[in-house]
Each structure stands twice: as structure tokens, then as C-alpha cells.
Amino acid sequence: MMSPDKTVLLVVDVQLDFCPGGSLAVPGGDDVVPVINRLSRDFRRIVATQDWHPPNHVSFASNHAGKKPFDTIPMRDGQQILWPDHCVPGTSGAEFHPDLDTLPFDLIVRKGTDPGLDSYSAFFENDRKTPTGLHFYLEGFKVKNVYIAGLALDFCVYYSAMDALKLGFQTTIVEDACRGIDSPAGSLNARLEELRKAGIRILNAANVEGS
Ligand code: VGL
Ligand code: ZN
């Protein structure tokens, strides 16, 4: 049995730009909504993230002359993938999916707000050291177990899970509550394999014990 006070559900980036019709649509991205709504009822503490980029954000291809989405550029912290403009505050694409039940969210963490720095993980920006504040929050509540759902499985969910594990949380990905970009094809499965090897549990919502 999970201890409800020591367990959190982390709902990653279930925003319109990552759903079909959005600027960086993840295939089947909106399919996670009913699964997450159902899952939310089993958790006493829930944190959601929103990708939240200013229009001049470094990760947007539109801000680099001659570059197009999915090109890469070298940055101090490694290769930066360039994306279509997405999740700009004040645009509908930055909003949560309208069917997502946001009422049970205890905390909403916004990330990627620095124009010069991207952020995939819910814990640290891509320099791997600028905190988002989530770790302090979870430590404050002595959380031990982190369950992760949302978008995209091979980016923000992947990096959030790896950081959660490194920070010492027992980390579980709820696979059917996630969808991935999988570009190039096959990369999603490779990342799932990496997550498993690292010691992250991967299971489906039906197998999550009530907390
Ligand atoms: C994401 C690419 C760029 C994600 C965010 O939420 O997985 N992916 N920004
Ligand atoms: Zn982003």
C-alpha cells in the first residue's frame, strides 16, 4: 500500500499545444486526459506543470535565422532541439486541455520561463542546476514516491522521471497516461528502455494502487 501523504502524482504539460491541433502536437496527446482525470482520484497530493515560454524563447526555431523546427543548435549545455513556437503565456496553446480536471491540483509549476534557457524536467532547467522549486515543495512534505503522467513521454516526462530518481524518489511512470513524440521513430522505445534500466517503474493506470 502506498502511503498517501508520501506520494505525489505529477501531471506534466497537458496543454493544448501538445494535443492534436496544437503547434507541437503529440500523437494522441489528448487521450491522456480521461486517464489522468481517473488517476487523480487516487492521489491525495497532485502537482501539475506547464511549459511556459516567452515569445523570444531560445528553443523556438522562429528565433533563429535560417532554422526550422526540429533542427538543432549547439548550446553551452549541449544540443538544443528547436521547436515550433509553443506554450506562450496568453495564447490558448499554453492552457491546460479544457477537459483536464485541474481542480484537484495542489500546485502548478511553470517552467521554461527564462528566454535563454529551455526546461524539460519538472525539477531543473536544462542547465541541470536551475531549480523550478518542485524539489523544495516535495521535500517540505517529505514525499517519497513520485508517479508521473502527461506529455511528452520522451521529453518532459522522461527528464522529470530521471531527475526524480536522481533526487532519491521512488519513481513510477504511468505509461497509458502518457504519450510521446517519437521523432525519429523508435526513439520513444529507446527512452522507455533507458528509464527501465535506470530503475524507474513503468506501469499502467489500472495497476496503480489507490493512495
Ligand atoms: C516539451 C518539447 C519542448 C514537453 C516541451 O513538454 O515534452 N517538449 N517543450
Ligand atoms: Zn517547451
PDB file of C-alpha atoms and ligand atoms in Angstrom:
ATOM      1  CA  MET A   1       0.000   0.000   0.000  1.00  0.00           C
ATOM      2  CA  MET A   2       1.305   3.461  -0.870  1.00  0.00           C
ATOM      3  CA  SER A   3       1.412   5.996   1.904  1.00  0.00           C
ATOM      4  CA  PRO A   4      -0.874   8.786   0.635  1.00  0.00           C
ATOM      5  CA  ASP A   5       0.995  11.554   2.466  1.00  0.00           C
ATOM      6  CA  LYS A   6       4.326  10.482   0.996  1.00  0.00           C
ATOM      7  CA  THR A   7       3.111  10.111  -2.566  1.00  0.00           C
ATOM      8  CA  VAL A   8       2.517  12.655  -5.292  1.00  0.00           C
ATOM      9  CA  LEU A   9       1.065  12.496  -8.796  1.00  0.00           C
ATOM     10  CA  LEU A  10       2.995  14.741 -11.198  1.00  0.00           C
ATOM     11  CA  VAL A  11       0.922  15.758 -14.248  1.00  0.00           C
ATOM     12  CA  VAL A  12       3.326  17.036 -16.918  1.00  0.00           C
ATOM     13  CA  ASP A  13       2.419  19.598 -19.586  1.00  0.00           C
ATOM     14  CA  VAL A  14      -1.127  18.515 -20.542  1.00  0.00           C
ATOM     15  CA  GLN A  15      -1.504  21.706 -22.567  1.00  0.00           C
ATOM     16  CA  LEU A  16      -3.298  22.388 -25.847  1.00  0.00           C
ATOM     17  CA  ASP A  17      -0.115  22.934 -27.861  1.00  0.00           C
ATOM     18  CA  PHE A  18       0.888  19.310 -27.101  1.00  0.00           C
ATOM     19  CA  CYS A  19      -2.530  17.960 -28.139  1.00  0.00           C
ATOM     20  CA  PRO A  20      -3.829  17.345 -31.679  1.00  0.00           C
ATOM     21  CA  GLY A  21      -4.424  20.752 -33.298  1.00  0.00           C
ATOM     22  CA  GLY A  22      -1.652  22.347 -31.203  1.00  0.00           C
ATOM     23  CA  SER A  23       1.628  23.696 -32.550  1.00  0.00           C
ATOM     24  CA  LEU A  24       3.734  20.855 -31.129  1.00  0.00           C
ATOM     25  CA  ALA A  25       1.076  18.157 -31.155  1.00  0.00           C
ATOM     26  CA  VAL A  26       1.997  14.823 -29.606  1.00  0.00           C
ATOM     27  CA  PRO A  27       0.153  11.983 -31.403  1.00  0.00           C
ATOM     28  CA  GLY A  28      -2.844  11.039 -29.250  1.00  0.00           C
ATOM     29  CA  GLY A  29      -1.875  13.669 -26.685  1.00  0.00           C
ATOM     30  CA  ASP A  30      -5.483  14.326 -25.679  1.00  0.00           C
ATOM     31  CA  ASP A  31      -6.037  10.610 -24.977  1.00  0.00           C
ATOM     32  CA  VAL A  32      -4.232  11.053 -21.666  1.00  0.00           C
ATOM     33  CA  VAL A  33      -6.914  13.388 -20.306  1.00  0.00           C
ATOM     34  CA  PRO A  34      -9.555  10.836 -19.216  1.00  0.00           C
ATOM     35  CA  VAL A  35      -6.852   8.516 -17.872  1.00  0.00           C
ATOM     36  CA  ILE A  36      -5.325  11.304 -15.768  1.00  0.00           C
ATOM     37  CA  ASN A  37      -8.742  12.509 -14.558  1.00  0.00           C
ATOM     38  CA  ARG A  38      -9.460   8.988 -13.326  1.00  0.00           C
ATOM     39  CA  LEU A  39      -5.985   8.586 -11.802  1.00  0.00           C
ATOM     40  CA  SER A  40      -6.245  11.908  -9.958  1.00  0.00           C
ATOM     41  CA  ARG A  41      -8.960  10.490  -7.733  1.00  0.00           C
ATOM     42  CA  ASP A  42      -6.438   8.022  -6.278  1.00  0.00           C
ATOM     43  CA  PHE A  43      -3.948  10.660  -5.092  1.00  0.00           C
ATOM     44  CA  ARG A  44      -4.105  12.960  -2.133  1.00  0.00           C
ATOM     45  CA  ARG A  45      -1.457  15.333  -3.495  1.00  0.00           C
ATOM     46  CA  ILE A  46      -1.141  16.369  -7.151  1.00  0.00           C
ATOM     47  CA  VAL A  47       1.307  18.741  -8.805  1.00  0.00           C
ATOM     48  CA  ALA A  48       0.915  19.832 -12.443  1.00  0.00           C
ATOM     49  CA  THR A  49       3.467  21.508 -14.695  1.00  0.00           C
ATOM     50  CA  GLN A  50       3.007  23.915 -17.572  1.00  0.00           C
ATOM     51  CA  ASP A  51       5.611  24.618 -20.233  1.00  0.00           C
ATOM     52  CA  TRP A  52       5.606  28.433 -20.205  1.00  0.00           C
ATOM     53  CA  HIS A  53       7.828  30.205 -22.724  1.00  0.00           C
ATOM     54  CA  PRO A  54       8.183  33.906 -23.606  1.00  0.00           C
ATOM     55  CA  PRO A  55       7.850  34.690 -27.362  1.00  0.00           C
ATOM     56  CA  ASN A  56      11.616  35.284 -27.639  1.00  0.00           C
ATOM     57  CA  HIS A  57      12.443  31.847 -26.206  1.00  0.00           C
ATOM     58  CA  VAL A  58      15.718  30.242 -27.317  1.00  0.00           C
ATOM     59  CA  SER A  59      14.007  26.909 -28.084  1.00  0.00           C
ATOM     60  CA  PHE A  60      11.809  28.404 -30.826  1.00  0.00           C
ATOM     61  CA  ALA A  61      13.122  27.857 -34.377  1.00  0.00           C
ATOM     62  CA  SER A  62      11.432  31.148 -35.301  1.00  0.00           C
ATOM     63  CA  ASN A  63      14.009  32.984 -33.184  1.00  0.00           C
ATOM     64  CA  HIS A  64      16.966  31.614 -35.191  1.00  0.00           C
ATOM     65  CA  ALA A  65      17.512  32.893 -38.727  1.00  0.00           C
ATOM     66  CA  GLY A  66      17.544  30.090 -41.305  1.00  0.00           C
ATOM     67  CA  LYS A  67      16.456  27.397 -38.820  1.00  0.00           C
ATOM     68  CA  LYS A  68      13.329  25.287 -38.893  1.00  0.00           C
ATOM     69  CA  PRO A  69      11.587  23.170 -36.259  1.00  0.00           C
ATOM     70  CA  PHE A  70      13.495  20.000 -35.256  1.00  0.00           C
ATOM     71  CA  ASP A  71      16.847  21.461 -36.390  1.00  0.00           C
ATOM     72  CA  THR A  72      19.386  21.540 -33.574  1.00  0.00           C
ATOM     73  CA  ILE A  73      21.847  24.206 -32.471  1.00  0.00           C
ATOM     74  CA  PRO A  74      24.822  23.834 -30.128  1.00  0.00           C
ATOM     75  CA  MET A  75      24.338  25.477 -26.727  1.00  0.00           C
ATOM     76  CA  ARG A  76      26.535  25.662 -23.650  1.00  0.00           C
ATOM     77  CA  ASP A  77      24.601  22.806 -22.045  1.00  0.00           C
ATOM     78  CA  GLY A  78      24.526  20.573 -25.153  1.00  0.00           C
ATOM     79  CA  GLN A  79      22.489  20.357 -28.360  1.00  0.00           C
ATOM     80  CA  GLN A  80      19.261  22.357 -28.277  1.00  0.00           C
ATOM     81  CA  ILE A  81      16.397  20.976 -30.379  1.00  0.00           C
ATOM     82  CA  LEU A  82      14.476  23.824 -31.995  1.00  0.00           C
ATOM     83  CA  TRP A  83      10.689  23.602 -31.731  1.00  0.00           C
ATOM     84  CA  PRO A  84       7.735  25.388 -33.263  1.00  0.00           C
ATOM     85  CA  ASP A  85       6.586  28.287 -31.078  1.00  0.00           C
ATOM     86  CA  HIS A  86       4.592  26.675 -28.253  1.00  0.00           C
ATOM     87  CA  CYS A  87       3.111  27.332 -24.807  1.00  0.00           C
ATOM     88  CA  VAL A  88       3.398  31.119 -24.889  1.00  0.00           C
ATOM     89  CA  PRO A  89       1.505  32.579 -21.904  1.00  0.00           C
ATOM     90  CA  GLY A  90      -1.683  34.305 -23.050  1.00  0.00           C
ATOM     91  CA  THR A  91      -2.139  32.023 -26.070  1.00  0.00           C
ATOM     92  CA  SER A  92      -4.684  29.198 -25.995  1.00  0.00           C
ATOM     93  CA  GLY A  93      -1.900  26.665 -26.662  1.00  0.00           C
ATOM     94  CA  ALA A  94      -0.436  27.369 -23.236  1.00  0.00           C
ATOM     95  CA  GLU A  95      -3.694  26.479 -21.467  1.00  0.00           C
ATOM     96  CA  PHE A  96      -4.387  23.108 -19.917  1.00  0.00           C
ATOM     97  CA  HIS A  97      -6.583  20.862 -22.069  1.00  0.00           C
ATOM     98  CA  PRO A  98     -10.112  22.084 -21.254  1.00  0.00           C
ATOM     99  CA  ASP A  99     -11.273  18.581 -20.238  1.00  0.00           C
ATOM    100  CA  LEU A 100      -8.401  18.098 -17.797  1.00  0.00           C
ATOM    101  CA  ASP A 101      -9.710  18.191 -14.251  1.00  0.00           C
ATOM    102  CA  THR A 102      -7.460  20.870 -12.730  1.00  0.00           C
ATOM    103  CA  LEU A 103      -9.483  21.304  -9.516  1.00  0.00           C
ATOM    104  CA  PRO A 104      -7.512  18.660  -7.577  1.00  0.00           C
ATOM    105  CA  PHE A 105      -4.129  20.244  -8.412  1.00  0.00           C
ATOM    106  CA  ASP A 106      -2.380  21.404  -5.234  1.00  0.00           C
ATOM    107  CA  LEU A 107       0.427  23.187  -7.069  1.00  0.00           C
ATOM    108  CA  ILE A 108       1.119  24.321 -10.634  1.00  0.00           C
ATOM    109  CA  VAL A 109       4.780  24.692 -11.589  1.00  0.00           C
ATOM    110  CA  ARG A 110       5.642  26.734 -14.682  1.00  0.00           C
ATOM    111  CA  LYS A 111       8.949  26.078 -16.384  1.00  0.00           C
ATOM    112  CA  GLY A 112      10.956  27.355 -19.326  1.00  0.00           C
ATOM    113  CA  THR A 113      10.211  30.973 -18.438  1.00  0.00           C
ATOM    114  CA  ASP A 114      13.808  32.190 -18.934  1.00  0.00           C
ATOM    115  CA  PRO A 115      14.188  33.336 -22.585  1.00  0.00           C
ATOM    116  CA  GLY A 116      17.716  31.940 -22.751  1.00  0.00           C
ATOM    117  CA  LEU A 117      17.178  28.530 -21.160  1.00  0.00           C
ATOM    118  CA  ASP A 118      14.945  25.582 -22.049  1.00  0.00           C
ATOM    119  CA  SER A 119      13.426  23.321 -19.417  1.00  0.00           C
ATOM    120  CA  TYR A 120      12.210  19.785 -19.996  1.00  0.00           C
ATOM    121  CA  SER A 121      12.383  18.434 -16.460  1.00  0.00           C
ATOM    122  CA  ALA A 122       9.841  19.485 -13.851  1.00  0.00           C
ATOM    123  CA  PHE A 123      12.740  19.733 -11.364  1.00  0.00           C
ATOM    124  CA  PHE A 124      15.625  21.513 -13.130  1.00  0.00           C
ATOM    125  CA  GLU A 125      16.017  23.674 -16.216  1.00  0.00           C
ATOM    126  CA  ASN A 126      18.233  22.331 -18.984  1.00  0.00           C
ATOM    127  CA  ASP A 127      21.414  23.730 -17.418  1.00  0.00           C
ATOM    128  CA  ARG A 128      20.671  20.865 -14.954  1.00  0.00           C
ATOM    129  CA  LYS A 129      21.116  23.189 -11.979  1.00  0.00           C
ATOM    130  CA  THR A 130      18.471  25.958 -12.003  1.00  0.00           C
ATOM    131  CA  PRO A 131      15.668  24.593  -9.796  1.00  0.00           C
ATOM    132  CA  THR A 132      11.984  25.020 -10.625  1.00  0.00           C
ATOM    133  CA  GLY A 133      11.052  24.849  -6.930  1.00  0.00           C
ATOM    134  CA  LEU A 134       9.362  21.435  -7.177  1.00  0.00           C
ATOM    135  CA  HIS A 135      12.084  19.642  -5.216  1.00  0.00           C
ATOM    136  CA  PHE A 136      11.760  22.083  -2.284  1.00  0.00           C
ATOM    137  CA  TYR A 137       7.996  21.578  -2.261  1.00  0.00           C
ATOM    138  CA  LEU A 138       8.204  17.774  -2.264  1.00  0.00           C
ATOM    139  CA  GLU A 139      10.949  17.784   0.380  1.00  0.00           C
ATOM    140  CA  GLY A 140       8.822  20.067   2.532  1.00  0.00           C
ATOM    141  CA  PHE A 141       6.087  17.440   2.556  1.00  0.00           C
ATOM    142  CA  LYS A 142       8.579  14.549   2.944  1.00  0.00           C
ATOM    143  CA  VAL A 143       7.276  12.987  -0.268  1.00  0.00           C
ATOM    144  CA  LYS A 144       8.995   9.695  -1.104  1.00  0.00           C
ATOM    145  CA  ASN A 145       7.090   8.379  -4.144  1.00  0.00           C
ATOM    146  CA  VAL A 146       6.508  10.225  -7.407  1.00  0.00           C
ATOM    147  CA  TYR A 147       4.058   8.959 -10.051  1.00  0.00           C
ATOM    148  CA  ILE A 148       4.341  10.722 -13.397  1.00  0.00           C
ATOM    149  CA  ALA A 149       1.784  11.162 -16.205  1.00  0.00           C
ATOM    150  CA  GLY A 150       1.452  13.520 -19.174  1.00  0.00           C
ATOM    151  CA  LEU A 151       3.284  14.844 -22.231  1.00  0.00           C
ATOM    152  CA  ALA A 152       5.618  14.238 -23.848  1.00  0.00           C
ATOM    153  CA  LEU A 153       6.752  10.829 -22.619  1.00  0.00           C
ATOM    154  CA  ASP A 154      10.122  11.062 -24.432  1.00  0.00           C
ATOM    155  CA  PHE A 155      10.865  14.650 -23.355  1.00  0.00           C
ATOM    156  CA  CYS A 156       9.416  16.313 -20.308  1.00  0.00           C
ATOM    157  CA  VAL A 157       8.142  13.087 -18.704  1.00  0.00           C
ATOM    158  CA  TYR A 158      11.455  11.328 -19.411  1.00  0.00           C
ATOM    159  CA  TYR A 159      13.622  14.118 -17.963  1.00  0.00           C
ATOM    160  CA  SER A 160      11.319  14.613 -14.988  1.00  0.00           C
ATOM    161  CA  ALA A 161      11.460  10.894 -14.177  1.00  0.00           C
ATOM    162  CA  MET A 162      15.262  10.742 -14.460  1.00  0.00           C
ATOM    163  CA  ASP A 163      15.627  13.759 -12.150  1.00  0.00           C
ATOM    164  CA  ALA A 164      13.077  12.375  -9.669  1.00  0.00           C
ATOM    165  CA  LEU A 165      15.095   9.167  -9.469  1.00  0.00           C
ATOM    166  CA  LYS A 166      18.404  11.037  -9.066  1.00  0.00           C
ATOM    167  CA  LEU A 167      16.872  13.092  -6.268  1.00  0.00           C
ATOM    168  CA  GLY A 168      16.050   9.874  -4.427  1.00  0.00           C
ATOM    169  CA  PHE A 169      12.314   9.474  -5.060  1.00  0.00           C
ATOM    170  CA  GLN A 170      10.827   6.099  -5.819  1.00  0.00           C
ATOM    171  CA  THR A 171       9.724   6.933  -9.354  1.00  0.00           C
ATOM    172  CA  THR A 172       6.909   5.426 -11.413  1.00  0.00           C
ATOM    173  CA  ILE A 173       5.708   6.358 -14.888  1.00  0.00           C
ATOM    174  CA  VAL A 174       2.059   5.627 -15.636  1.00  0.00           C
ATOM    175  CA  GLU A 175       2.571   4.674 -19.263  1.00  0.00           C
ATOM    176  CA  ASP A 176      -1.014   4.732 -20.515  1.00  0.00           C
ATOM    177  CA  ALA A 177      -1.381   8.219 -19.006  1.00  0.00           C
ATOM    178  CA  CYS A 178       1.465   9.447 -21.257  1.00  0.00           C
ATOM    179  CA  ARG A 179       2.065   9.900 -25.000  1.00  0.00           C
ATOM    180  CA  GLY A 180       5.358  10.563 -26.800  1.00  0.00           C
ATOM    181  CA  ILE A 181       6.631  12.469 -29.829  1.00  0.00           C
ATOM    182  CA  ASP A 182       8.796   9.535 -31.110  1.00  0.00           C
ATOM    183  CA  SER A 183      10.827  11.529 -33.626  1.00  0.00           C
ATOM    184  CA  PRO A 184      12.846   9.866 -35.069  1.00  0.00           C
ATOM    185  CA  ALA A 185      10.642   6.763 -34.941  1.00  0.00           C
ATOM    186  CA  GLY A 186      11.989   4.276 -32.399  1.00  0.00           C
ATOM    187  CA  SER A 187      13.428   6.931 -30.088  1.00  0.00           C
ATOM    188  CA  LEU A 188      10.477   6.614 -27.721  1.00  0.00           C
ATOM    189  CA  ASN A 189      11.079   2.904 -27.151  1.00  0.00           C
ATOM    190  CA  ALA A 190      14.787   3.515 -26.635  1.00  0.00           C
ATOM    191  CA  ARG A 191      13.977   6.062 -23.934  1.00  0.00           C
ATOM    192  CA  LEU A 192      11.495   3.717 -22.238  1.00  0.00           C
ATOM    193  CA  GLU A 193      14.226   1.083 -22.123  1.00  0.00           C
ATOM    194  CA  GLU A 194      16.633   3.627 -20.565  1.00  0.00           C
ATOM    195  CA  LEU A 195      14.047   4.544 -17.937  1.00  0.00           C
ATOM    196  CA  ARG A 196      13.515   0.878 -17.021  1.00  0.00           C
ATOM    197  CA  LYS A 197      17.262   0.195 -16.825  1.00  0.00           C
ATOM    198  CA  ALA A 198      17.747   3.215 -14.576  1.00  0.00           C
ATOM    199  CA  GLY A 199      15.268   1.711 -12.085  1.00  0.00           C
ATOM    200  CA  ILE A 200      12.080   3.577 -12.889  1.00  0.00           C
ATOM    201  CA  ARG A 201       8.885   1.541 -12.626  1.00  0.00           C
ATOM    202  CA  ILE A 202       6.637   1.693 -15.656  1.00  0.00           C
ATOM    203  CA  LEU A 203       3.060   0.546 -15.230  1.00  0.00           C
ATOM    204  CA  ASN A 204      -0.469   1.243 -16.385  1.00  0.00           C
ATOM    205  CA  ALA A 205      -3.129   3.220 -14.519  1.00  0.00           C
ATOM    206  CA  ALA A 206      -5.128   0.072 -13.734  1.00  0.00           C
ATOM    207  CA  ASN A 207      -2.150  -1.203 -11.712  1.00  0.00           C
ATOM    208  CA  VAL A 208      -1.646   1.928  -9.626  1.00  0.00           C
ATOM    209  CA  GLU A 209      -2.637   1.151  -6.057  1.00  0.00           C
ATOM    210  CA  GLY A 210      -5.064   3.594  -4.544  1.00  0.00           C
ATOM    211  CA  SER A 211      -3.471   6.029  -2.135  1.00  0.00           C
TER     212      SER A 211
HETATM  213  C1  VGL B   1       8.170  19.535 -24.339  1.00  0.00           C
HETATM  214  C2  VGL B   1       9.403  19.895 -26.243  1.00  0.00           C
HETATM  215  C3  VGL B   1       9.508  21.228 -25.953  1.00  0.00           C
HETATM  216  C4  VGL B   1       7.431  18.580 -23.461  1.00  0.00           C
HETATM  217  C5  VGL B   1       8.275  20.880 -24.025  1.00  0.00           C
HETATM  218  O1  VGL B   1       6.552  19.030 -22.687  1.00  0.00           O
HETATM  219  O2  VGL B   1       7.709  17.370 -23.543  1.00  0.00           O
HETATM  220  N1  VGL B   1       8.745  19.060 -25.429  1.00  0.00           N
HETATM  221  N2  VGL B   1       8.940  21.713 -24.842  1.00  0.00           N
HETATM  222 ZN    ZN B   2       8.866  23.783 -24.450  1.00  0.00          ZN
END
